[in-house]
């Protein structure tokens, strides 16, 4: 028994080292921008770099639009497939996996080829290019959003809930927005989070469509040119990810607490 | 014209006939059960009344209005599901008030109706709980209140008690009947449980393989089944092979002995098959000699003591028959292998 406990702790320790060591080393390295002194200089440089805030802001906005488009596209589709077209489920699942199979570079060249000529001249304007970027990301992140939402739908009795709402007089919009969406909140949130993380760090599509305007290409460029800043950016990206995760946890818990509290 | 009329309704799913030529007139305030084994078309029929399935042919007329092709949300029909189907994101009160909210009823009126409904199902203290915080029985009561809150023209219940345990089932079925009678609401109840159907209904429709087998009051269905299916599906039925059937005199030979049977309904309703059998319920038997009753000899093969009832299997000729006796404290139970004399009245048996 004692032996077992020892080995359990040993493996946990080893695992923790495996995950934390690179992170700690990167962090320590990021503090060495000034010779022989530990300092936050590289962080200062990053935060005072206009490009950092500008590209991050741009990518965040693109991510938000991607999430909205994705939700409006995926939730009704996945719902309808569960409700009325279960025989199409396997095919749709396969289609949503395609972005994993087709390399981003193929996707972006295809998009540029189709949408820069007649009858679509999307790449001729900034707004058009940005819209194309959002559309491309909605496709790229389809597997995450579809899988999350589909799993969420699997956890509720979609058919009975729909029929119950219908018999009570609800129309399709009411059913979707008052019954289906609220019960998929956690599933949509996890899909949204994965979409956000993907969009923020995505390089290939962004660099071909909008170049240095997006955060992904900025990260890459910094990594190539500024050694210490690259490390601090890595740490910042990690912190951002953790912050998003924390926010979602908080949002989930806060929501259910307030729902319960509001009930009294 | 009746309140709800289902006329010549059929439903075919991809070549498979689920319901065929269903005809039923239901009066206002009536409680009708559709009873049958799974796959007999009872739920499909109910769903066609609710609007979740469209009939392949025939029509459904409710209160003078043809609703056959109306969408479910425009029928004002309340539905209770086996799986409760409460909205997990809403409290009990919000669930009950949902239908009224959809109808844009003023908030004050919704609150009043919700309170009334909560009183009706005795869950006043649980108004602000979420469905997951309630037991199965409580959830189904909420589902019932939610269906009733919109003051539906018809209440449809699709095996509402099947997911509950036996004790709750009995309690809740009494509650459903009480509420139905209080509100005087026309109700269709789908079940495969004969006890539920017999104890709740004004009338029962027994269904098998998409057909209506018989429609009648619970006592008609049990005591005067018109088909072999009804006779054996509702309650237990012994079928003993007999010879020399004389329908006019009401006599036949069972294991060589002359037996009298009820022949009053024989000619009008029942066809006698090529291999005639004497039909009799287990509870009609008694032990011992008796005057003016049929008397046969048999041998006890199984004795099961069930509390209020003692169930025996007695071999009479080639047939093994079920015999149910009411338990009495002083009763001496026969033993396996005993030869016994069994009697039963002529009016309790018929030929199939």
Coordinates of C-alpha atoms in Angstrom, one line a residue:
Chain A
X1 CA 0.0 0.0 0.0
X2 CA 2.8 2.3 1.1
X3 CA 4.8 1.4 -2.0
X4 CA 1.8 2.2 -4.2
X5 CA 1.5 5.7 -2.7
X6 CA 5.2 6.3 -3.2
X7 CA 5.1 5.4 -6.9
X8 CA 1.9 7.3 -7.4
X9 CA 3.5 10.5 -6.1
X10 CA 6.7 9.7 -8.1
X11 CA 4.8 9.6 -11.4
X12 CA 2.8 12.7 -10.5
X13 CA 6.0 14.5 -9.7
X14 CA 7.6 13.3 -13.0
X15 CA 4.5 14.4 -15.0
X16 CA 4.5 17.8 -13.3
X17 CA 8.2 18.3 -14.1
X18 CA 7.5 17.3 -17.7
X19 CA 4.9 20.0 -18.1
X20 CA 6.3 22.7 -15.9
X21 CA 10.1 22.5 -16.7
X22 CA 9.8 23.9 -20.2
X23 CA 7.4 26.6 -19.0
X24 CA 9.7 27.6 -16.1
X25 CA 12.8 27.6 -18.4
X26 CA 11.0 29.7 -21.0
X27 CA 9.8 32.1 -18.3
X28 CA 13.4 32.4 -16.8
X29 CA 14.8 32.9 -20.2
X30 CA 12.2 35.7 -21.0
X31 CA 13.6 37.5 -17.9
X32 CA 17.1 37.7 -19.3
X33 CA 16.7 40.5 -21.8
X34 CA 19.0 42.7 -19.8
X35 CA 22.5 41.3 -19.5
X36 CA 23.3 39.6 -16.1
X37 CA 20.1 40.9 -14.5
X38 CA 16.6 39.4 -14.2
X39 CA 14.1 41.8 -15.5
X40 CA 10.7 42.2 -17.1
X41 CA 12.2 44.2 -19.9
X42 CA 11.1 41.9 -22.7
X43 CA 7.5 42.1 -21.3
X44 CA 7.7 45.8 -21.2
X45 CA 8.8 45.8 -24.8
X46 CA 5.9 43.5 -25.8
X47 CA 3.3 45.5 -24.0
X48 CA 4.5 48.8 -25.3
X49 CA 4.7 47.4 -28.8
X50 CA 1.7 48.9 -30.7
X51 CA 1.6 45.8 -33.0
X52 CA 1.0 43.5 -30.0
X53 CA -2.2 45.2 -28.9
X54 CA -3.3 45.9 -32.4
X55 CA -2.8 42.4 -33.7
X56 CA -4.3 40.8 -30.6
X57 CA -7.3 43.1 -30.7
X58 CA -7.8 42.3 -34.4
X59 CA -7.6 38.6 -33.8
X60 CA -9.9 38.8 -30.8
X61 CA -12.6 40.6 -32.9
X62 CA -12.2 38.1 -35.7
X63 CA -12.5 35.3 -33.1
X64 CA -15.7 36.8 -31.7
X65 CA -17.2 37.1 -35.2
X66 CA -16.1 33.5 -36.0
X67 CA -17.7 32.2 -32.9
X68 CA -21.0 34.0 -33.7
X69 CA -21.1 32.8 -37.3
X70 CA -20.1 29.3 -36.1
X71 CA -22.8 29.1 -33.4
X72 CA -25.5 30.4 -35.8
X73 CA -24.4 27.9 -38.4
X74 CA -23.7 24.8 -36.3
X75 CA -26.4 24.8 -33.6
X76 CA -29.4 24.8 -35.9
X77 CA -27.7 22.4 -38.3
X78 CA -26.7 19.9 -35.6
X79 CA -30.2 20.3 -33.9
X80 CA -32.0 19.6 -37.2
X81 CA -29.9 16.6 -37.9
X82 CA -30.6 15.1 -34.5
X83 CA -34.3 15.8 -34.8
X84 CA -35.2 15.1 -38.4
X85 CA -32.3 13.8 -40.4
X86 CA -30.4 11.3 -38.2
X87 CA -29.5 9.3 -41.3
X88 CA -27.3 12.3 -42.4
X89 CA -25.4 12.4 -39.2
X90 CA -22.5 10.2 -40.3
X91 CA -22.0 12.3 -43.5
X92 CA -22.1 15.6 -41.7
X93 CA -19.7 14.3 -39.1
X94 CA -17.3 13.3 -41.8
X95 CA -17.7 16.7 -43.5
X96 CA -16.9 18.6 -40.2
X97 CA -13.7 16.5 -39.9
X98 CA -12.5 17.7 -43.3
X99 CA -10.6 20.7 -42.0
X100 CA -8.4 18.3 -40.1
X101 CA -7.6 16.5 -43.3
X102 CA -7.2 19.4 -45.7
X103 CA -4.1 21.5 -44.9
X104 CA -4.8 25.2 -44.1
X105 CA -2.5 26.2 -47.0
X106 CA -4.8 24.3 -49.5
X107 CA -7.8 25.9 -47.9
X108 CA -6.4 29.5 -48.1
X109 CA -5.2 29.2 -51.7
X110 CA -8.6 27.8 -52.7
X111 CA -10.3 30.7 -51.0
X112 CA -8.1 33.3 -52.6
X113 CA -8.5 31.7 -56.0
X114 CA -12.3 31.6 -55.8
X115 CA -13.0 34.8 -54.0
X116 CA -10.6 37.2 -55.7
X117 CA -12.2 36.9 -59.1
X118 CA -15.6 37.2 -60.7
X119 CA -18.3 37.0 -59.4
X120 CA -16.9 37.4 -55.9
X121 CA -14.4 40.2 -55.4
X122 CA -14.0 39.8 -51.7
X123 CA -10.2 40.1 -51.5
X124 CA -10.4 43.6 -53.2
X125 CA -11.6 45.3 -50.0
X126 CA -10.5 45.1 -46.3
X127 CA -14.0 44.3 -45.2
X128 CA -14.3 41.6 -47.8
X129 CA -11.0 40.1 -46.8
X130 CA -11.9 40.2 -43.1
X131 CA -15.3 38.5 -43.9
X132 CA -13.4 35.9 -45.9
X133 CA -11.1 35.4 -42.9
X134 CA -14.0 34.9 -40.6
X135 CA -15.6 32.4 -43.0
X136 CA -12.4 30.5 -43.4
X137 CA -12.0 30.3 -39.6
X138 CA -15.7 29.2 -39.2
X139 CA -14.8 26.3 -41.5
X140 CA -11.4 25.6 -39.9
X141 CA -13.0 25.4 -36.4
X142 CA -16.0 23.4 -37.6
X143 CA -14.8 20.1 -36.0
X144 CA -14.5 21.8 -32.5
X145 CA -17.9 23.6 -32.6
X146 CA -19.8 20.7 -34.2
X147 CA -18.4 18.0 -31.9
X148 CA -19.1 20.1 -28.8
X149 CA -22.6 21.0 -29.8
X150 CA -23.4 17.5 -31.0
X151 CA -22.2 16.1 -27.7
X152 CA -24.4 18.6 -25.9
X153 CA -27.4 17.7 -28.0
X154 CA -26.7 14.1 -27.2
X155 CA -26.9 14.8 -23.5
X156 CA -30.5 16.2 -23.7
X157 CA -33.6 14.5 -25.1
X158 CA -33.9 16.8 -28.1
X159 CA -37.0 15.2 -29.6
X160 CA -39.1 15.2 -26.4
X161 CA -38.1 18.7 -25.4
X162 CA -38.9 20.0 -28.9
X163 CA -42.3 18.2 -29.0
X164 CA -43.1 19.3 -25.5
X165 CA -42.4 22.9 -26.5
X166 CA -44.4 22.5 -29.7
X167 CA -47.4 21.2 -27.9
X168 CA -47.2 24.1 -25.5
X169 CA -47.5 26.4 -28.5
X170 CA -43.9 27.4 -29.2
X171 CA -42.7 28.1 -32.7
X172 CA -39.2 27.1 -34.1
X173 CA -37.5 30.3 -33.0
X174 CA -38.8 30.1 -29.5
X175 CA -37.8 26.4 -29.3
X176 CA -34.3 27.2 -30.5
X177 CA -33.6 30.3 -28.4
X178 CA -35.5 29.4 -25.2
X179 CA -35.2 25.7 -25.0
X180 CA -32.3 24.4 -27.2
X181 CA -29.6 27.2 -26.8
X182 CA -29.9 27.5 -23.0
X183 CA -29.5 23.8 -22.6
X184 CA -26.4 23.8 -24.8
X185 CA -24.7 26.7 -23.0
X186 CA -21.8 24.6 -21.7
X187 CA -21.3 22.8 -25.0
X188 CA -21.4 26.1 -26.9
X189 CA -19.0 27.7 -24.5
X190 CA -16.4 24.9 -24.8
X191 CA -16.8 25.0 -28.6
X192 CA -16.4 28.8 -28.5
X193 CA -13.3 28.5 -26.3
X194 CA -11.6 26.1 -28.7
X195 CA -12.5 28.3 -31.6
X196 CA -11.1 31.4 -29.8
X197 CA -7.8 29.6 -29.0
X198 CA -7.5 28.3 -32.6
X199 CA -8.2 31.7 -34.2
X200 CA -5.9 33.6 -31.9
X201 CA -2.9 31.4 -32.7
X202 CA -3.7 30.6 -36.4
X203 CA -0.9 31.5 -38.8
X204 CA -1.3 30.1 -42.3
X205 CA -4.7 31.5 -43.3
X206 CA -4.1 34.8 -41.5
X207 CA -0.7 35.5 -43.1
X208 CA -2.0 34.9 -46.6
X209 CA -5.2 36.9 -46.2
X210 CA -4.4 39.7 -43.8
X211 CA -0.7 39.3 -43.1
X212 CA 0.8 41.0 -40.0
X213 CA -2.6 42.5 -39.0
X214 CA -3.3 39.2 -37.2
X215 CA -1.8 37.9 -34.0
X216 CA -0.6 34.6 -35.4
X217 CA 1.7 36.2 -38.0
X218 CA 2.9 38.7 -35.4
X219 CA 3.8 35.9 -33.0
X220 CA 5.8 34.2 -35.8
X221 CA 7.6 37.4 -36.8
X222 CA 8.5 38.2 -33.2
X223 CA 9.8 34.6 -32.8
X224 CA 12.0 35.0 -35.8
X225 CA 13.5 38.4 -34.9
X226 CA 13.4 38.9 -31.1
X227 CA 14.6 36.0 -28.9
X228 CA 13.5 37.2 -25.5
X229 CA 10.3 38.8 -26.6
X230 CA 9.4 35.5 -28.2
X231 CA 9.7 33.7 -24.9
X232 CA 7.7 36.4 -23.1
X233 CA 5.0 36.1 -25.8
X234 CA 4.8 32.3 -25.2
X235 CA 4.3 33.0 -21.5
X236 CA 1.7 35.6 -22.2
X237 CA -0.1 33.3 -24.6
X238 CA -0.2 30.6 -21.9
X239 CA -1.6 33.1 -19.3
X240 CA -4.2 34.3 -21.8
X241 CA -5.3 30.7 -22.4
X242 CA -5.6 30.0 -18.7
X243 CA -7.4 33.3 -18.2
X244 CA -10.0 32.3 -20.8
X245 CA -10.4 28.9 -19.1
X246 CA -10.8 30.5 -15.8
X247 CA -13.3 32.9 -17.1
X248 CA -15.4 30.2 -18.7
X249 CA -15.3 28.2 -15.4
X250 CA -16.4 31.3 -13.5
X251 CA -19.1 32.1 -16.0
X252 CA -20.5 28.6 -15.8
X253 CA -20.5 28.5 -12.1
X254 CA -21.7 32.1 -11.7
X255 CA -24.6 31.4 -14.1
X256 CA -25.9 28.4 -12.4
X257 CA -25.5 30.0 -8.9
X258 CA -27.4 33.1 -10.0
X259 CA -30.0 30.9 -11.6
X260 CA -30.5 29.1 -8.4
X261 CA -30.3 32.2 -6.3
X262 CA -32.7 34.0 -8.6
X263 CA -35.1 31.2 -8.0
X264 CA -35.8 32.2 -4.4
Chain B
X1 CA -71.1 14.9 -33.2
X2 CA -68.6 13.9 -30.6
X3 CA -65.9 16.2 -29.2
X4 CA -62.9 14.4 -30.7
X5 CA -63.4 12.4 -33.8
X6 CA -60.7 10.2 -35.3
X7 CA -62.0 8.9 -38.7
X8 CA -60.5 6.2 -41.0
X9 CA -57.0 7.2 -39.9
X10 CA -54.1 5.1 -41.2
X11 CA -50.4 5.6 -41.0
X12 CA -47.8 3.9 -43.1
X13 CA -44.1 4.3 -42.4
X14 CA -42.0 3.3 -45.4
X15 CA -44.3 0.5 -46.5
X16 CA -45.0 -0.7 -42.9
X17 CA -48.5 -0.2 -41.7
X18 CA -48.4 1.3 -38.2
X19 CA -52.1 2.2 -37.9
X20 CA -54.9 0.9 -40.1
X21 CA -58.4 2.3 -40.4
X22 CA -58.7 3.7 -36.9
X23 CA -62.1 5.1 -36.0
X24 CA -63.0 6.5 -32.6
X25 CA -65.5 9.1 -31.3
X26 CA -64.6 10.6 -27.9
X27 CA -67.0 12.6 -25.8
X28 CA -66.1 15.8 -23.9
X29 CA -64.6 15.0 -20.5
X30 CA -64.1 11.3 -21.4
X31 CA -61.0 9.3 -20.3
X32 CA -60.0 6.9 -23.1
X33 CA -57.0 4.6 -22.9
X34 CA -55.2 3.0 -25.9
X35 CA -54.0 -0.3 -24.6
X36 CA -51.8 -2.8 -26.5
X37 CA -48.3 -4.3 -26.7
X38 CA -45.4 -2.3 -28.0
X39 CA -45.6 -1.7 -31.8
X40 CA -49.4 -2.0 -31.9
X41 CA -49.8 1.6 -33.1
X42 CA -51.2 3.2 -30.0
X43 CA -48.5 5.9 -29.6
X44 CA -48.5 6.6 -33.4
X45 CA -52.3 7.2 -33.1
X46 CA -51.8 9.5 -30.2
X47 CA -49.0 11.4 -32.0
X48 CA -51.3 12.0 -34.9
X49 CA -53.8 13.6 -32.6
X50 CA -51.0 15.7 -31.1
X51 CA -49.8 16.6 -34.6
X52 CA -46.3 15.1 -34.4
X53 CA -47.2 12.6 -37.2
X54 CA -49.4 13.2 -40.2
X55 CA -51.9 10.5 -41.1
X56 CA -51.4 8.8 -44.4
X57 CA -55.2 8.9 -44.8
X58 CA -58.2 9.8 -42.7
X59 CA -58.9 12.9 -40.5
X60 CA -58.9 14.2 -37.0
X61 CA -61.7 16.6 -36.0
X62 CA -61.5 18.3 -32.6
X63 CA -64.5 20.4 -31.4
X64 CA -65.8 20.7 -34.9
X65 CA -62.5 21.8 -36.4
X66 CA -60.5 19.6 -38.7
X67 CA -57.0 19.6 -37.2
X68 CA -55.5 16.8 -39.3
X69 CA -52.8 18.9 -41.0
X70 CA -52.5 21.7 -38.3
X71 CA -49.0 22.0 -36.8
X72 CA -48.7 20.8 -33.2
X73 CA -48.2 24.3 -31.8
X74 CA -51.6 25.5 -33.1
X75 CA -53.7 22.6 -31.8
X76 CA -53.9 23.6 -28.1
X77 CA -53.4 20.0 -27.1
X78 CA -51.5 19.2 -23.9
X79 CA -49.0 16.4 -24.0
X80 CA -47.3 14.4 -21.3
X81 CA -44.3 12.2 -22.2
X82 CA -42.8 9.1 -20.7
X83 CA -39.5 10.9 -20.3
X84 CA -41.2 13.9 -18.6
X85 CA -39.5 16.3 -21.1
X86 CA -39.2 19.1 -18.6
X87 CA -37.0 22.0 -19.7
X88 CA -33.8 21.5 -17.7
X89 CA -32.9 25.2 -17.8
X90 CA -36.2 26.3 -16.2
X91 CA -37.6 26.1 -12.7
X92 CA -40.8 24.2 -11.9
X93 CA -42.7 27.4 -12.0
X94 CA -41.1 28.5 -15.3
X95 CA -41.8 25.1 -16.8
X96 CA -45.5 25.3 -15.9
X97 CA -45.7 28.9 -17.1
X98 CA -43.9 28.3 -20.4
X99 CA -47.0 27.6 -22.5
X100 CA -48.7 30.8 -21.2
X101 CA -45.6 32.8 -21.7
X102 CA -45.4 31.7 -25.3
X103 CA -49.0 32.8 -25.6
X104 CA -48.0 36.2 -24.3
X105 CA -50.4 36.0 -21.3
X106 CA -49.9 38.8 -18.8
X107 CA -47.4 38.1 -16.1
X108 CA -49.9 38.4 -13.3
X109 CA -52.2 35.8 -14.9
X110 CA -49.3 33.4 -15.5
X111 CA -48.4 33.7 -11.8
X112 CA -52.0 32.9 -10.8
X113 CA -52.3 29.9 -13.1
X114 CA -48.9 28.6 -12.0
X115 CA -49.9 28.8 -8.4
X116 CA -53.2 27.1 -9.1
X117 CA -51.4 24.3 -11.0
X118 CA -48.8 23.9 -8.2
X119 CA -51.7 23.5 -5.7
X120 CA -53.4 20.9 -8.0
X121 CA -50.2 18.7 -8.0
X122 CA -49.3 19.5 -4.4
X123 CA -45.9 20.9 -5.2
X124 CA -46.3 24.4 -3.9
X125 CA -43.0 24.2 -2.0
X126 CA -41.0 23.2 -5.0
X127 CA -41.9 26.0 -7.4
X128 CA -38.4 27.4 -7.6
X129 CA -36.6 24.1 -7.9
X130 CA -35.0 22.8 -11.1
X131 CA -36.2 19.5 -12.6
X132 CA -33.0 17.7 -11.6
X133 CA -33.8 18.5 -8.0
X134 CA -37.1 16.5 -8.1
X135 CA -37.9 12.8 -8.0
X136 CA -39.3 11.1 -11.1
X137 CA -42.8 11.2 -9.7
X138 CA -42.6 14.9 -8.9
X139 CA -41.2 15.6 -12.3
X140 CA -44.1 13.8 -14.0
X141 CA -46.5 15.8 -11.9
X142 CA -44.9 19.0 -13.0
X143 CA -45.1 17.8 -16.6
X144 CA -48.8 17.2 -16.1
X145 CA -49.3 20.6 -14.6
X146 CA -47.4 22.2 -17.5
X147 CA -49.6 20.4 -20.0
X148 CA -52.8 21.5 -18.1
X149 CA -51.7 25.1 -17.6
X150 CA -52.5 26.1 -21.1
X151 CA -56.0 24.9 -20.6
X152 CA -55.8 22.4 -23.5
X153 CA -58.8 21.1 -25.4
X154 CA -57.4 17.5 -25.0
X155 CA -54.8 16.0 -22.7
X156 CA -52.6 13.3 -24.2
X157 CA -50.5 11.1 -22.0
X158 CA -48.0 8.8 -23.6
X159 CA -47.1 6.0 -21.2
X160 CA -46.5 8.7 -18.5
X161 CA -45.9 6.2 -15.6
X162 CA -43.7 3.7 -17.4
X163 CA -40.5 5.1 -16.1
X164 CA -41.6 5.2 -12.4
X165 CA -41.5 2.5 -9.8
X166 CA -44.5 0.4 -8.9
X167 CA -45.7 2.3 -5.8
X168 CA -45.4 5.8 -7.2
X169 CA -47.1 4.5 -10.3
X170 CA -50.2 3.5 -8.4
X171 CA -50.2 6.8 -6.5
X172 CA -49.8 8.9 -9.5
X173 CA -52.4 7.2 -11.6
X174 CA -55.0 7.9 -8.9
X175 CA -53.8 11.5 -8.9
X176 CA -54.1 11.7 -12.7
X177 CA -57.7 10.4 -12.5
X178 CA -58.5 12.9 -9.7
X179 CA -57.1 15.9 -11.6
X180 CA -58.8 14.7 -14.9
X181 CA -62.2 14.5 -13.1
X182 CA -61.7 17.8 -11.3
X183 CA -60.9 19.6 -14.5
X184 CA -63.3 17.6 -16.6
X185 CA -60.7 17.4 -19.4
X186 CA -61.0 15.1 -22.3
X187 CA -58.0 12.7 -22.0
X188 CA -56.3 10.0 -24.1
X189 CA -54.0 7.8 -22.2
X190 CA -51.5 5.4 -23.9
X191 CA -50.3 2.4 -22.0
X192 CA -49.3 -1.2 -22.3
X193 CA -50.3 -1.8 -18.7
X194 CA -53.7 -3.4 -18.5
X195 CA -54.1 -2.5 -14.8
X196 CA -53.6 1.2 -15.5
X197 CA -56.0 1.1 -18.4
X198 CA -58.7 -0.8 -16.4
X199 CA -58.4 1.3 -13.3
X200 CA -58.3 4.8 -15.0
X201 CA -60.5 4.7 -18.1
X202 CA -64.1 5.4 -19.0
X203 CA -63.4 3.4 -22.2
X204 CA -60.5 1.4 -23.5
X205 CA -59.4 0.8 -27.0
X206 CA -57.4 -2.4 -27.3
X207 CA -55.0 -2.4 -30.2
X208 CA -52.9 -5.0 -31.9
X209 CA -50.7 -4.7 -35.0
X210 CA -52.1 -1.4 -36.0
X211 CA -55.7 -2.5 -35.6
X212 CA -58.4 -1.7 -33.1
X213 CA -59.3 -5.0 -31.6
X214 CA -62.1 -3.8 -29.3
X215 CA -63.5 -0.6 -27.8
X216 CA -65.5 -0.7 -24.6
X217 CA -65.7 0.0 -20.9
X218 CA -63.1 -1.7 -18.7
X219 CA -65.7 -4.2 -17.5
X220 CA -66.9 -4.9 -21.1
X221 CA -63.3 -5.4 -22.2
X222 CA -62.5 -7.8 -19.3
X223 CA -65.7 -9.7 -19.1
X224 CA -66.8 -9.7 -22.7
X225 CA -63.7 -9.8 -24.9
X226 CA -64.7 -10.1 -28.5
X227 CA -61.4 -11.5 -29.8
X228 CA -58.9 -14.0 -28.6
X229 CA -56.2 -11.3 -28.5
X230 CA -58.2 -9.0 -26.2
X231 CA -59.2 -12.0 -24.0
X232 CA -55.6 -13.1 -23.5
X233 CA -54.0 -9.6 -23.4
X234 CA -56.3 -8.1 -20.8
X235 CA -56.1 -10.4 -17.8
X236 CA -55.2 -14.1 -18.0
X237 CA -57.2 -16.5 -19.9
X238 CA -57.2 -20.3 -20.0
X239 CA -57.9 -22.0 -23.3
X240 CA -58.9 -25.7 -23.1
X241 CA -59.3 -27.8 -26.2
X242 CA -62.9 -29.2 -26.4
X243 CA -64.9 -31.4 -28.7
X244 CA -68.5 -31.9 -29.8
X245 CA -69.4 -28.2 -29.5
X246 CA -73.1 -27.5 -29.7
X247 CA -73.6 -23.8 -29.8
X248 CA -77.4 -23.9 -29.7
X249 CA -77.5 -25.9 -26.4
X250 CA -74.3 -24.3 -25.1
X251 CA -72.6 -27.7 -24.4
X252 CA -69.3 -29.3 -25.3
X253 CA -67.0 -32.1 -24.1
X254 CA -63.9 -31.3 -22.1
X255 CA -61.7 -34.3 -21.5
X256 CA -64.7 -36.5 -22.2
X257 CA -67.0 -34.7 -19.7
X258 CA -70.0 -32.7 -20.6
X259 CA -69.5 -29.0 -19.9
X260 CA -71.9 -26.1 -20.3
X261 CA -70.9 -22.7 -21.5
X262 CA -72.4 -19.2 -22.1
X263 CA -73.7 -19.2 -25.6
X264 CA -75.7 -16.0 -25.5
X265 CA -73.0 -13.9 -27.3
X266 CA -71.6 -16.8 -29.3
X267 CA -73.5 -16.4 -32.6
X268 CA -73.4 -12.6 -32.9
X269 CA -69.8 -11.8 -32.0
X270 CA -67.5 -14.7 -31.9
X271 CA -66.5 -17.1 -34.6
X272 CA -65.7 -20.6 -33.5
X273 CA -62.4 -21.8 -34.9
X274 CA -61.7 -25.2 -36.4
X275 CA -60.1 -26.3 -33.2
X276 CA -62.6 -25.0 -30.6
X277 CA -61.4 -24.1 -27.2
X278 CA -63.2 -23.3 -24.0
X279 CA -62.1 -19.9 -22.6
X280 CA -62.2 -19.3 -18.9
X281 CA -60.5 -16.8 -16.5
X282 CA -58.4 -18.3 -13.6
X283 CA -60.5 -16.6 -10.9
X284 CA -63.7 -18.4 -12.0
X285 CA -62.5 -21.8 -10.7
X286 CA -63.3 -23.3 -7.3
X287 CA -62.4 -26.5 -5.7
X288 CA -64.8 -29.3 -4.8
X289 CA -68.2 -30.6 -5.9
X290 CA -70.9 -28.0 -6.6
X291 CA -74.4 -28.3 -8.0
X292 CA -75.4 -26.5 -11.2
X293 CA -71.8 -25.9 -12.1
X294 CA -69.4 -27.6 -14.4
X295 CA -67.2 -30.1 -12.6
X296 CA -64.0 -31.6 -13.9
X297 CA -61.1 -33.5 -12.5
X298 CA -57.5 -32.5 -12.5
X299 CA -54.1 -32.8 -10.9
X300 CA -52.2 -30.0 -9.2
X301 CA -48.8 -29.3 -10.8
X302 CA -47.7 -26.0 -9.4
X303 CA -48.7 -24.0 -6.2
X304 CA -47.7 -20.4 -5.9
X305 CA -48.7 -18.4 -2.8
X306 CA -48.9 -14.7 -3.7
X307 CA -50.5 -13.3 -0.6
X308 CA -54.0 -12.3 -1.4
X309 CA -54.2 -14.8 -4.2
X310 CA -53.0 -18.4 -4.4
X311 CA -52.1 -19.3 -8.0
X312 CA -52.2 -23.0 -9.0
X313 CA -51.5 -24.8 -12.3
X314 CA -53.8 -27.7 -12.7
X315 CA -53.6 -30.3 -15.4
X316 CA -57.0 -31.0 -16.9
X317 CA -56.7 -33.5 -19.7
X318 CA -54.0 -32.3 -22.0
X319 CA -54.3 -28.7 -20.9
X320 CA -52.5 -27.0 -18.1
X321 CA -54.8 -24.3 -16.6
X322 CA -54.2 -21.4 -14.2
X323 CA -56.5 -21.4 -11.2
X324 CA -56.6 -18.4 -8.9
X325 CA -58.1 -18.8 -5.4
X326 CA -58.6 -16.0 -2.9
X327 CA -56.5 -16.6 0.1
X328 CA -58.2 -17.3 3.4
X329 CA -56.5 -17.7 6.7
X330 CA -58.0 -21.2 7.3
X331 CA -57.5 -22.4 3.8
X332 CA -55.6 -25.7 3.5
X333 CA -53.5 -25.5 0.3
X334 CA -53.5 -28.4 -2.1
X335 CA -50.1 -30.0 -2.7
X336 CA -48.3 -30.7 -5.9
X337 CA -49.5 -34.1 -7.2
X338 CA -52.9 -33.9 -5.5
X339 CA -55.9 -35.0 -7.5
X340 CA -58.5 -32.3 -7.3
X341 CA -62.1 -31.6 -8.3
X342 CA -62.5 -28.3 -9.9
X343 CA -65.8 -26.5 -10.6
X344 CA -66.8 -23.4 -12.6
X345 CA -70.0 -21.8 -13.6
X346 CA -71.4 -22.1 -17.2
X347 CA -71.9 -18.3 -17.5
X348 CA -68.2 -17.7 -16.9
X349 CA -66.9 -19.6 -19.9
X350 CA -67.3 -19.4 -23.7
X351 CA -66.0 -21.0 -26.8
X352 CA -63.3 -19.5 -29.0

